[in-house]
Amino acid sequence: MSKLIVGNWKMNPPTFSAAEKIARSASAAIRKTGNKAKVVLCPPFIWLASLSGRKYFGLEFGAQDVFWESDGPYTGEVSAAMLKNSGVKYVIVGHSERRRLGETDEIIAKKVKAVIRAGLKPILCVGEDKATRLRGIAAAKKFVKSQLQKDLFGRYSEFCILNSNLVIAYEPLWAISTEKNSRVDTPEDAADMIQFIKDFIETKKCNTKLEVIYGGSVTAANVLHFLVRPEIDGILAGGVSIKRSEFKKIIKLINNAK
Ligand code: PGA
């Protein structure tokens, strides 16, 4: 099965040697079962440059965030050009955990644009919160559409996705494993939302090479239920991506699936 698997390590693990072990184990799983699934690991910045410089078989690397300016007096920030020069290929933008810390759609739009301009692939995260979803699927779609409109087609994006590569991660907040009372989405509803996202982007006629993936409580037990759906191009895995044996299992399952 040819799908995209993105591992968002979040603020884990605490040491470089643990980070290396996770990368080595994912790479070993690919070596063993083939690289039909494309695996992208997104470690914290502090481990990212060392890992992406080491060339693990079958792995690509992504950042969890980026700053929109290319250089200058921005203490603590990392630019898309720095990421590119370190061998990074993808950048997660607008994860709900960052939105919750105050990242606005305006900031996200600037980041997406900077990532594309640097020749990297953004993984733009969108998804509704629990209160919105409780109002029904139509409300959730309206919410996601408004995020896409602001993050990709607003004043700060200037249609930057024209002729670009773009990954969108549909990740409903209520499905993220660390949220209180989280529960995984159904593959049917996730596929329906993902098709909705694809249709919306299509209406913009941007000639974008688009992949739309699902995130939120993905495990080895449920991953194939999502990925058998042709609408779903891959997964964004958080918690399981730092559990070596379970992540390995996920890679193997996808590589061995038809
Ligand atoms: P989860 O996290 O897989 O632990 O639910 C996904 C994410 O937040 O990226």
PDB file of N, CA, C and O and ligand atoms in Angstrom, residues 8 10 95-97 171 175-178 215-218 236-240, ligand 1:
ATOM      1  N   ASN A   8       4.627  12.446  14.287  1.00  0.00           N
ATOM      2  CA  ASN A   8       4.817  13.712  15.000  1.00  0.00           C
ATOM      3  C   ASN A   8       5.237  13.387  16.436  1.00  0.00           C
ATOM      4  O   ASN A   8       4.401  12.994  17.247  1.00  0.00           O
ATOM      5  N   LYS A  10       6.189  15.311  18.725  1.00  0.00           N
ATOM      6  CA  LYS A  10       5.881  16.371  19.702  1.00  0.00           C
ATOM      7  C   LYS A  10       7.121  16.636  20.570  1.00  0.00           C
ATOM      8  O   LYS A  10       8.230  16.551  20.055  1.00  0.00           O
ATOM      9  N   HIS A  95      -0.441  22.924  13.694  1.00  0.00           N
ATOM     10  CA  HIS A  95      -0.963  21.838  14.544  1.00  0.00           C
ATOM     11  C   HIS A  95      -1.862  22.455  15.624  1.00  0.00           C
ATOM     12  O   HIS A  95      -1.581  23.553  16.122  1.00  0.00           O
ATOM     13  N   SER A  96      -2.900  21.735  16.000  1.00  0.00           N
ATOM     14  CA  SER A  96      -3.859  22.309  16.960  1.00  0.00           C
ATOM     15  C   SER A  96      -3.184  22.660  18.291  1.00  0.00           C
ATOM     16  O   SER A  96      -3.622  23.576  18.993  1.00  0.00           O
ATOM     17  N   GLU A  97      -2.123  21.923  18.628  1.00  0.00           N
ATOM     18  CA  GLU A  97      -1.436  22.256  19.885  1.00  0.00           C
ATOM     19  C   GLU A  97      -0.721  23.600  19.792  1.00  0.00           C
ATOM     20  O   GLU A  97      -0.507  24.271  20.798  1.00  0.00           O
ATOM     21  N   GLU A 171      -7.191  16.541  11.297  1.00  0.00           N
ATOM     22  CA  GLU A 171      -6.989  16.026  12.643  1.00  0.00           C
ATOM     23  C   GLU A 171      -7.993  16.680  13.582  1.00  0.00           C
ATOM     24  O   GLU A 171      -7.736  17.761  14.129  1.00  0.00           O
ATOM     25  N   ALA A 175     -10.117  13.953  18.652  1.00  0.00           N
ATOM     26  CA  ALA A 175      -9.593  12.605  18.385  1.00  0.00           C
ATOM     27  C   ALA A 175      -8.123  12.459  18.798  1.00  0.00           C
ATOM     28  O   ALA A 175      -7.581  11.359  18.767  1.00  0.00           O
ATOM     29  N   ILE A 176      -7.483  13.558  19.172  1.00  0.00           N
ATOM     30  CA  ILE A 176      -6.062  13.468  19.546  1.00  0.00           C
ATOM     31  C   ILE A 176      -5.929  12.723  20.868  1.00  0.00           C
ATOM     32  O   ILE A 176      -6.646  13.024  21.835  1.00  0.00           O
ATOM     33  N   SER A 177      -5.053  11.736  20.878  1.00  0.00           N
ATOM     34  CA  SER A 177      -5.028  10.777  22.002  1.00  0.00           C
ATOM     35  C   SER A 177      -4.814  11.417  23.364  1.00  0.00           C
ATOM     36  O   SER A 177      -5.270  10.879  24.372  1.00  0.00           O
ATOM     37  N   THR A 178      -4.137  12.551  23.402  1.00  0.00           N
ATOM     38  CA  THR A 178      -3.859  13.169  24.704  1.00  0.00           C
ATOM     39  C   THR A 178      -4.980  14.104  25.179  1.00  0.00           C
ATOM     40  O   THR A 178      -4.914  14.651  26.274  1.00  0.00           O
ATOM     41  N   GLY A 215      -5.311  12.229  11.072  1.00  0.00           N
ATOM     42  CA  GLY A 215      -4.594  12.114  12.339  1.00  0.00           C
ATOM     43  C   GLY A 215      -5.552  12.127  13.516  1.00  0.00           C
ATOM     44  O   GLY A 215      -6.619  12.755  13.461  1.00  0.00           O
ATOM     45  N   GLY A 216      -5.161  11.434  14.575  1.00  0.00           N
ATOM     46  CA  GLY A 216      -5.982  11.395  15.792  1.00  0.00           C
ATOM     47  C   GLY A 216      -6.179   9.976  16.263  1.00  0.00           C
ATOM     48  O   GLY A 216      -6.985   9.237  15.689  1.00  0.00           O
ATOM     49  N   SER A 217      -5.397   9.587  17.288  1.00  0.00           N
ATOM     50  CA  SER A 217      -5.510   8.254  17.913  1.00  0.00           C
ATOM     51  C   SER A 217      -5.338   7.096  16.935  1.00  0.00           C
ATOM     52  O   SER A 217      -6.007   6.064  17.058  1.00  0.00           O
ATOM     53  N   VAL A 218      -4.451   7.272  15.971  1.00  0.00           N
ATOM     54  CA  VAL A 218      -4.154   6.157  15.074  1.00  0.00           C
ATOM     55  C   VAL A 218      -3.271   5.161  15.826  1.00  0.00           C
ATOM     56  O   VAL A 218      -2.340   5.547  16.535  1.00  0.00           O
ATOM     57  N   LEU A 236      -1.247  10.870  10.147  1.00  0.00           N
ATOM     58  CA  LEU A 236      -0.376  11.662  11.007  1.00  0.00           C
ATOM     59  C   LEU A 236      -0.489  11.018  12.387  1.00  0.00           C
ATOM     60  O   LEU A 236      -1.554  11.054  13.003  1.00  0.00           O
ATOM     61  N   ALA A 237       0.595  10.387  12.815  1.00  0.00           N
ATOM     62  CA  ALA A 237       0.559   9.653  14.080  1.00  0.00           C
ATOM     63  C   ALA A 237       1.341  10.412  15.129  1.00  0.00           C
ATOM     64  O   ALA A 237       2.472  10.822  14.885  1.00  0.00           O
ATOM     65  N   GLY A 238       0.749  10.604  16.298  1.00  0.00           N
ATOM     66  CA  GLY A 238       1.445  11.282  17.391  1.00  0.00           C
ATOM     67  C   GLY A 238       2.005  10.268  18.371  1.00  0.00           C
ATOM     68  O   GLY A 238       3.116   9.756  18.191  1.00  0.00           O
ATOM     69  N   GLY A 239       1.211   9.947  19.369  1.00  0.00           N
ATOM     70  CA  GLY A 239       1.644   9.061  20.451  1.00  0.00           C
ATOM     71  C   GLY A 239       2.355   7.792  19.995  1.00  0.00           C
ATOM     72  O   GLY A 239       3.425   7.443  20.503  1.00  0.00           O
ATOM     73  N   VAL A 240       1.788   7.103  19.006  1.00  0.00           N
ATOM     74  CA  VAL A 240       2.399   5.816  18.611  1.00  0.00           C
ATOM     75  C   VAL A 240       3.721   5.989  17.871  1.00  0.00           C
ATOM     76  O   VAL A 240       4.492   5.041  17.770  1.00  0.00           O
TER      77      VAL A 240
HETATM   78  P1  PGA B   1      -2.171  11.160  18.440  1.00  0.00           P
HETATM   79  O1  PGA B   1      -1.665  12.611  18.012  1.00  0.00           O
HETATM   80  O2  PGA B   1      -1.818  10.215  17.328  1.00  0.00           O
HETATM   81  O3  PGA B   1      -1.422  10.849  19.718  1.00  0.00           O
HETATM   82  O4  PGA B   1      -3.629  11.248  18.646  1.00  0.00           O
HETATM   83  C1  PGA B   1      -1.743  13.032  16.710  1.00  0.00           C
HETATM   84  C2  PGA B   1      -1.214  14.448  16.588  1.00  0.00           C
HETATM   85  O5  PGA B   1      -1.571  15.280  17.440  1.00  0.00           O
HETATM   86  O6  PGA B   1      -0.468  14.762  15.658  1.00  0.00           O
END
